[in-house]
Short mmCIF file of C-alpha atoms in Angstrom, two decimals:
data_model
loop_
_atom_site.label_atom_id
_atom_site.label_comp_id
_atom_site.label_asym_id
_atom_site.label_seq_id
_atom_site.Cartn_x
_atom_site.Cartn_y
_atom_site.Cartn_z
CA MET A 367 1.23 42.70 6.84
CA GLN A 368 -1.46 40.12 7.29
CA ALA A 369 0.22 38.63 10.24
CA ALA A 370 0.32 41.93 12.04
CA GLU A 371 -3.42 42.34 11.48
CA GLN A 372 -3.98 38.99 13.01
CA SER A 373 -3.37 40.08 16.51
CA VAL A 374 -5.23 43.37 16.21
CA LYS A 375 -8.28 43.52 18.15
CA THR A 376 -11.43 44.43 16.31
CA ALA A 377 -14.76 45.68 17.49
CA CYS A 378 -18.26 44.17 17.28
CA TRP A 379 -20.11 45.70 14.41
CA SER A 380 -23.38 45.77 16.55
CA CYS A 381 -22.36 46.86 20.02
CA GLY A 382 -18.80 48.04 19.62
CA SER A 383 -17.30 45.65 22.21
CA ALA A 384 -13.72 44.53 21.69
CA LEU A 385 -13.21 41.25 19.82
CA THR A 386 -10.36 38.84 19.40
CA ALA A 387 -9.64 37.93 15.73
CA GLY A 388 -11.42 34.64 14.82
CA GLN A 389 -14.09 34.99 17.52
CA PRO A 390 -17.35 34.05 15.63
CA PHE A 391 -19.63 35.91 18.09
CA CYS A 392 -19.57 39.02 20.18
CA GLU A 393 -19.35 37.95 23.82
CA VAL A 394 -21.28 40.85 24.86
CA CYS A 395 -24.25 41.03 22.51
CA GLY A 396 -24.03 37.61 21.00
CA LYS A 397 -24.17 38.83 17.41
CA VAL A 398 -22.46 36.77 14.67
CA GLN A 399 -19.41 38.48 13.26
CA ALA A 400 -17.77 38.72 9.76
CA PRO A 401 -15.16 36.04 9.44
CA GLY A 402 -11.73 37.81 9.52
CA SER A 403 -9.62 37.64 6.40
CA CYS A 404 -6.52 36.10 8.08
CA VAL A 405 -8.16 34.06 10.75
CA THR A 406 -6.32 30.67 11.29
CA TYR A 407 -8.17 27.41 11.92
CA PHE A 408 -6.61 27.55 15.35
CA ASP A 409 -8.22 30.91 15.93
CA VAL A 410 -11.63 29.53 15.04
CA PHE A 411 -11.53 27.34 18.13
CA GLY A 412 -9.60 29.86 20.19
CA LEU A 413 -6.66 27.46 20.32
CA PRO A 414 -2.90 28.34 20.37
CA CYS A 415 -0.99 27.14 17.26
CA LYS A 416 -0.04 23.97 18.98
CA LEU A 417 -0.08 20.41 17.70
CA VAL A 418 -0.79 18.24 20.68
CA LEU A 419 -4.55 18.50 20.70
CA ASP A 420 -7.41 16.90 22.56
CA VAL A 421 -9.52 15.69 19.58
CA SER A 422 -12.59 14.95 21.68
CA ALA A 423 -12.54 18.40 23.11
CA LEU A 424 -12.15 19.78 19.63
CA GLU A 425 -15.17 17.70 18.51
CA ARG A 426 -17.20 19.05 21.48
CA ALA A 427 -16.29 22.61 20.63
CA PHE A 428 -17.08 22.02 16.97
CA TYR A 429 -20.61 20.72 17.73
CA LYS A 430 -21.21 23.59 20.27
CA LEU A 431 -20.15 26.26 17.66
CA SER A 432 -21.95 24.50 14.87
CA ARG A 433 -25.21 24.60 16.72
CA LYS A 434 -24.81 28.35 17.42
CA LEU A 435 -23.65 29.23 13.92
CA HIS A 436 -26.00 27.24 11.84
CA PRO A 437 -27.45 29.30 8.99
CA ASP A 438 -30.98 28.07 9.78
CA LEU A 439 -30.85 30.01 12.99
CA TYR A 440 -30.38 33.17 11.00
CA ALA A 441 -33.27 32.85 8.69
CA GLN A 442 -34.81 35.81 10.42
CA ALA A 443 -31.76 37.90 10.66
CA THR A 444 -30.40 40.53 8.26
CA MET A 445 -29.00 39.50 4.96
CA GLN A 446 -25.47 40.40 6.19
CA GLU A 447 -25.81 38.12 9.25
CA GLN A 448 -27.15 35.28 7.21
CA GLN A 449 -24.15 35.62 4.91
CA TRP A 450 -21.72 35.73 7.87
CA SER A 451 -23.25 32.73 9.52
CA LEU A 452 -22.85 30.78 6.31
CA GLU A 453 -19.26 31.89 5.94
CA GLN A 454 -18.52 31.19 9.55
CA THR A 455 -19.97 27.77 9.26
CA SER A 456 -18.01 26.88 6.31
CA LEU A 457 -14.80 28.08 7.91
CA LEU A 458 -15.74 26.14 11.04
CA ASN A 459 -16.17 22.97 9.03
CA ASP A 460 -12.91 23.40 7.19
CA ALA A 461 -11.13 24.10 10.51
CA TYR A 462 -12.57 21.05 12.23
CA ARG A 463 -11.79 18.68 9.35
CA THR A 464 -8.26 20.01 9.17
CA LEU A 465 -7.40 20.05 12.83
CA LYS A 466 -8.94 16.70 13.77
CA ASP A 467 -6.64 14.84 11.47
CA PRO A 468 -3.10 14.50 12.74
CA VAL A 469 -1.35 14.76 9.42
CA ARG A 470 -3.46 17.46 8.03
CA ARG A 471 -3.16 19.45 11.18
CA THR A 472 0.56 19.31 10.98
CA GLU A 473 0.59 20.14 7.31
CA TYR A 474 -1.72 23.09 8.00
CA LEU A 475 0.47 24.49 10.73
CA LEU A 476 3.61 24.03 8.59
CA ARG A 477 1.83 25.98 5.84
CA LEU A 478 1.09 28.73 8.32
CA GLU A 479 4.83 28.69 9.11
CA GLY A 480 5.52 29.36 5.41
CA VAL A 481 6.44 25.76 4.26
CA GLU A 482 5.13 24.75 0.95
CA ILE A 483 3.68 21.26 0.95
CA GLU A 484 2.33 19.23 -1.98
CA ARG A 485 2.74 22.26 -4.21
CA ASP A 486 4.62 22.45 -7.44
CA LYS A 487 7.89 24.24 -7.09
CA SER A 488 8.55 27.03 -9.47
CA SER A 489 11.37 26.53 -11.95
CA GLY A 490 13.58 29.11 -10.41
CA ASP A 491 13.34 27.52 -6.97
CA GLU A 492 16.82 27.08 -5.49
CA LYS A 493 15.61 24.59 -2.80
CA LYS A 494 14.80 21.91 -5.33
CA ASP A 495 17.15 19.38 -3.78
CA SER A 496 15.43 16.09 -3.18
CA ARG A 497 14.34 16.04 0.43
CA VAL A 498 13.88 12.41 0.35
CA PRO A 499 16.99 10.43 1.34
CA ALA A 500 18.64 8.07 -1.24
CA ASP A 501 17.87 4.90 0.58
CA LEU A 502 14.18 5.59 0.59
CA LEU A 503 14.20 6.41 -3.13
CA GLU A 504 15.89 3.09 -3.85
CA GLU A 505 13.22 1.26 -1.87
CA VAL A 506 10.41 3.21 -3.63
CA PHE A 507 11.90 2.47 -7.00
CA GLU A 508 12.42 -1.21 -6.35
CA LEU A 509 8.88 -1.62 -5.09
CA ASN A 510 7.55 0.14 -8.01
CA MET A 511 9.36 -2.26 -10.31
CA GLN A 512 7.84 -5.16 -8.40
CA LEU A 513 4.48 -3.53 -8.63
CA GLU A 514 4.74 -3.17 -12.34
CA GLU A 515 5.76 -6.83 -12.75
CA MET A 516 2.81 -7.84 -10.62
CA ARG A 517 0.45 -5.78 -12.80
CA MET A 518 1.96 -7.19 -15.94
CA SER A 519 1.58 -10.84 -14.84
CA GLN A 520 -1.98 -10.12 -13.78
CA LYS A 521 -2.69 -8.76 -17.20
CA MET A 522 -1.55 -12.01 -18.63
CA GLY A 523 -3.92 -13.76 -16.35
CA GLU A 524 -1.22 -15.09 -14.11
CA ASP A 525 -0.83 -14.65 -10.40
CA ASP A 526 2.70 -14.92 -9.41
CA ARG A 527 2.68 -16.29 -5.94
CA GLN A 528 6.29 -15.44 -5.16
CA LEU A 529 5.76 -11.86 -6.37
CA ARG A 530 2.51 -11.56 -4.31
CA SER A 531 4.18 -12.81 -1.15
CA ASP A 532 7.07 -10.41 -1.66
CA LEU A 533 4.63 -7.52 -2.20
CA GLU A 534 2.76 -8.51 1.00
CA LYS A 535 5.98 -8.53 2.91
CA ALA A 536 6.90 -5.12 1.51
CA LYS A 537 3.41 -3.73 2.39
CA ALA A 538 3.69 -4.97 5.98
CA GLN A 539 7.15 -3.34 6.25
CA PHE A 540 5.86 -0.06 4.82
CA GLU A 541 2.85 -0.09 7.08
CA GLY A 542 5.21 -0.54 9.95
CA GLN A 543 7.10 2.43 8.76
CA LEU A 544 3.90 4.43 8.63
CA ALA A 545 3.22 3.65 12.25
CA ASP A 546 6.70 4.58 13.10
CA PHE A 547 6.32 7.89 11.29
CA ASP A 548 3.21 8.66 13.25
CA ALA A 549 4.89 7.97 16.59
CA GLN A 550 7.79 10.18 15.52
CA LEU A 551 5.40 12.93 14.46
CA GLN A 552 3.72 12.87 17.80
CA SER A 553 7.01 13.40 19.61
CA LEU A 554 7.85 16.20 17.31
CA TRP A 555 4.54 17.85 18.14
CA GLY A 556 5.64 17.82 21.73
CA GLU A 557 8.90 19.43 20.70
CA TRP A 558 7.15 22.12 18.69
CA ASP A 559 4.67 22.92 21.49
CA ALA A 560 7.43 23.14 24.03
CA ALA A 561 9.43 25.37 21.73
CA LEU A 562 6.46 27.52 21.27
CA ASP A 563 6.01 27.88 25.02
CA ALA A 564 9.67 28.70 25.59
CA ASP A 565 9.60 30.95 22.54
CA GLY A 566 12.70 29.22 21.27
CA SER A 567 12.92 30.12 17.62
CA LEU A 568 15.86 27.71 17.01
CA ALA A 569 14.10 24.84 18.53
CA LYS A 570 10.99 25.73 16.58
CA GLU A 571 12.82 25.80 13.35
CA ASP A 572 14.49 22.48 14.10
CA ALA A 573 11.17 20.83 14.96
CA LYS A 574 9.57 22.31 11.83
CA ASN A 575 12.28 21.09 9.49
CA ARG A 576 12.15 17.65 10.98
CA MET A 577 8.30 17.50 10.59
CA VAL A 578 8.66 18.63 6.93
CA ALA A 579 11.22 15.88 6.28
CA LEU A 580 9.07 13.24 8.01
CA LEU A 581 5.89 14.21 6.16
CA ASP A 582 7.80 14.01 2.87
CA ARG A 583 8.82 10.52 3.67
CA ARG A 584 5.50 9.61 4.96
CA ARG A 585 3.79 10.84 1.82
CA TYR A 586 5.97 8.42 -0.32
CA VAL A 587 5.32 5.54 1.82
CA ARG A 588 1.58 6.22 2.06
CA ASN A 589 1.35 6.28 -1.67
CA LEU A 590 3.27 3.03 -1.90
CA VAL A 591 1.04 1.30 0.52
CA ARG A 592 -1.92 2.48 -1.52
CA ASP A 593 -0.39 1.30 -4.76
CA VAL A 594 0.62 -2.10 -3.26
CA ASN A 595 -3.07 -2.52 -2.05
CA GLU A 596 -4.36 -1.76 -5.51
CA ALA A 597 -2.19 -4.20 -7.10
CA LEU A 598 -2.86 -6.93 -4.61
CA GLU A 599 -6.59 -6.54 -4.74
CA ILE A 600 -7.15 -7.01 -8.43
CA MET B 1471 -6.45 19.70 -18.10
CA ALA B 1472 -5.38 18.29 -21.37
CA TYR B 1473 -1.90 16.95 -22.06
CA SER B 1474 -0.11 18.45 -25.16
CA ASP B 1475 0.38 16.20 -28.17
CA LYS B 1476 4.04 15.94 -27.38
CA VAL B 1477 3.46 14.68 -23.92
CA ILE B 1478 0.99 12.17 -25.25
CA ASP B 1479 3.55 11.09 -27.94
CA HIS B 1480 6.34 10.57 -25.33
CA TYR B 1481 3.89 8.82 -22.97
CA ASN B 1482 2.68 6.44 -25.59
CA ASN B 1483 6.00 5.91 -27.22
CA PRO B 1484 8.58 6.60 -24.64
CA ARG B 1485 12.14 6.80 -26.01
CA ASN B 1486 14.98 4.93 -24.29
CA VAL B 1487 13.17 3.18 -21.49
CA GLY B 1488 15.37 0.64 -19.81
CA GLN B 1489 18.40 0.06 -17.78
CA LEU B 1490 22.18 0.35 -18.16
CA ASP B 1491 24.71 -1.58 -16.09
CA LYS B 1492 24.92 0.54 -12.92
CA SER B 1493 28.31 -0.95 -11.95
CA SER B 1494 29.94 -0.10 -15.25
CA GLN B 1495 32.70 2.61 -15.01
CA ASP B 1496 31.25 4.57 -17.93
CA VAL B 1497 27.71 4.67 -16.58
CA GLY B 1498 26.26 7.34 -14.36
CA THR B 1499 22.96 6.78 -12.55
CA GLY B 1500 20.72 9.46 -11.27
CA LEU B 1501 17.79 8.45 -9.05
CA VAL B 1502 15.64 11.34 -8.02
CA GLY B 1503 12.15 11.82 -6.61
CA ALA B 1504 9.43 14.37 -5.90
CA PRO B 1505 7.92 13.92 -2.45
CA GLU B 1506 5.04 16.21 -3.41
CA CYS B 1507 3.62 13.74 -5.84
CA GLY B 1508 5.49 10.52 -5.08
CA ASP B 1509 7.15 10.26 -8.47
CA VAL B 1510 10.42 8.47 -8.94
CA MET B 1511 12.77 8.76 -11.88
CA ARG B 1512 15.90 6.90 -12.80
CA LEU B 1513 18.09 8.33 -15.57
CA GLN B 1514 21.29 6.55 -16.70
CA ILE B 1515 23.94 7.76 -19.15
CA LYS B 1516 26.79 5.99 -20.80
CA VAL B 1517 29.67 8.33 -21.41
CA ASN B 1518 32.49 7.80 -23.90
CA PRO B 1519 35.67 8.20 -21.69
CA GLU B 1520 37.66 9.71 -24.45
CA THR B 1521 35.28 12.25 -25.83
CA GLN B 1522 33.05 12.71 -22.84
CA VAL B 1523 30.11 12.29 -25.22
CA ILE B 1524 26.98 10.71 -23.81
CA GLU B 1525 26.47 7.70 -26.14
CA GLU B 1526 23.58 6.04 -24.52
CA ALA B 1527 20.79 7.22 -22.21
CA LYS B 1528 18.01 5.21 -20.54
CA PHE B 1529 15.36 6.02 -18.10
CA LYS B 1530 12.59 4.49 -16.04
CA THR B 1531 10.06 6.60 -14.38
CA PHE B 1532 7.10 5.93 -12.14
CA GLY B 1533 4.83 8.93 -12.21
CA CYS B 1534 2.39 10.85 -14.20
CA GLY B 1535 2.45 11.39 -18.02
CA SER B 1536 4.38 14.59 -17.68
CA ALA B 1537 6.95 13.02 -15.57
CA ILE B 1538 7.38 10.19 -18.09
CA ALA B 1539 7.46 12.51 -21.03
CA SER B 1540 9.94 14.93 -19.37
CA SER B 1541 12.41 12.09 -18.70
CA SER B 1542 11.87 10.51 -22.14
CA LEU B 1543 12.67 13.90 -23.68
CA ALA B 1544 15.64 14.34 -21.38
CA THR B 1545 17.17 11.12 -22.63
CA GLU B 1546 16.66 12.09 -26.17
CA TRP B 1547 18.35 15.41 -25.67
CA VAL B 1548 21.43 14.26 -23.68
CA LYS B 1549 22.32 11.62 -26.29
CA GLY B 1550 25.12 12.77 -28.52
CA LYS B 1551 25.95 15.71 -26.20
CA THR B 1552 29.08 16.06 -24.23
CA VAL B 1553 28.65 16.05 -20.46
CA SER B 1554 29.15 19.73 -20.14
CA GLU B 1555 26.58 20.37 -23.00
CA ALA B 1556 24.12 18.23 -21.24
CA LEU B 1557 24.45 20.18 -18.03
CA GLU B 1558 23.18 23.15 -20.06
CA ILE B 1559 19.77 21.62 -20.48
CA LYS B 1560 17.41 23.52 -18.35
CA ASN B 1561 14.02 22.45 -17.09
CA THR B 1562 12.45 25.45 -18.71
CA ASP B 1563 13.56 23.99 -22.17
CA ILE B 1564 11.67 20.90 -21.29
CA VAL B 1565 8.55 22.94 -20.32
CA LYS B 1566 8.68 24.81 -23.59
CA GLU B 1567 9.20 21.71 -25.73
CA LEU B 1568 6.36 19.75 -23.99
CA ALA B 1569 4.12 22.79 -23.31
CA LEU B 1570 3.77 21.78 -19.68
CA PRO B 1571 1.18 23.63 -17.65
CA PRO B 1572 2.36 25.40 -14.49
CA VAL B 1573 1.20 22.48 -12.27
CA LYS B 1574 3.48 20.11 -14.05
CA ILE B 1575 6.63 22.28 -14.07
CA HIS B 1576 8.10 20.23 -11.19
CA CYS B 1577 8.16 17.18 -13.54
CA SER B 1578 10.70 19.08 -15.71
CA VAL B 1579 12.55 20.14 -12.58
CA LEU B 1580 12.79 16.45 -11.71
CA ALA B 1581 14.14 15.56 -15.15
CA GLU B 1582 16.83 18.28 -14.95
CA ASP B 1583 17.71 16.99 -11.45
CA ALA B 1584 17.97 13.51 -12.89
CA ILE B 1585 20.39 14.60 -15.66
CA ARG B 1586 22.47 16.31 -13.09
CA ALA B 1587 22.39 13.54 -10.66
CA ALA B 1588 23.43 11.00 -13.43
CA ILE B 1589 26.27 13.29 -14.53
CA GLY B 1590 27.30 13.81 -10.94
CA ASP B 1591 27.47 10.08 -10.38
CA TRP B 1592 29.51 9.52 -13.54
CA LYS B 1593 31.89 12.27 -12.53
CA LYS B 1594 32.31 10.92 -9.08
CA LYS B 1595 33.03 7.46 -10.53
CA ASN B 1596 35.62 8.89 -12.86
CA GLY B 1597 37.18 11.32 -10.56
CA VAL B 1598 36.36 14.25 -12.80
CA THR B 1599 37.10 17.52 -11.18
CA GLU B 1600 34.22 19.54 -10.02
CA THR B 1601 35.39 22.77 -11.53
CA GLU B 1602 32.69 23.05 -14.07
CA LYS B 1603 29.96 22.12 -11.71
CA SER B 1604 31.01 24.64 -9.10
CA ALA B 1605 31.17 27.32 -11.80
CA GLN B 1606 27.71 26.27 -12.73
CA THR B 1607 26.31 26.72 -9.15
CA VAL B 1608 27.99 30.09 -8.79
CA ALA B 1609 26.51 31.37 -12.15
#
């Protein structure tokens, strides 16, 4: 129901001109508008739901919109407009922060596509099969064992050199994997965008599923790198 | 959000932490993970080949208190049960016993998955027919 509303054109409250959903201002009279209830972060910038994105252009658009929407500019306007400028500004900030970051942008788009990420799964969920392949689980488990050993020996006031060098090696390897994931993610962005242009729902689904799998793996590895860093820095 | 006393008890005094010989014929190993939070859980069972009773269960979990408590409880519960009885354990039972809040339900799901994975591994090793298991998934 909400998705249908998204494409519906609305009218400016002030002059009655037609508006596209997500447009913060009326193009005709320049008045600030109420933020739509189902506006996406892509809509805020008037962008298509694509993943390959010119971040510096996004930044410029962000600053331009920020300057126009800033609540200070509405100090003399009606209460309603003041409220809207505040809401629009906060929406704009969220949208910018999310879209400029490659991983958050991808996760956001996947969420728009109905994928649940970093959420608890309800008990009755049938899709609870582990999406992480067994080989990665083994690696994660082994590394966690080493990390635990490292922490234990540190607690005893020892610094196990062999262990430290093993961990450093593992860390380098996982950092390499992270870089690898990011490269793969970028190429999946291209596939997603192309599928969107071609309106190929199968190709879209395929790119979507591969992005979900990739991000799952990435999250594991990212946490590992963080844990290894913590253990090594003590 | 506070942990329940039972979670804290299992966290402070985890039961059956450790490892069984993975290569042993009687041992089934389940290694599962939750990509959402990065938890990994290994649960192992040692099954009596005659009676199919789980005589020993060990776990090792890297994760939050609820994940540790869920797997600790899971090992307690499977011990002394037959393989098919152990398959009856539902994550909702774990949620109830530990009074897990909704955001921690996935920890109990992980523990149930670990039990199933361990039993699945044992069955595969011992060539046990999958009849019960497929009946389970149909039900």
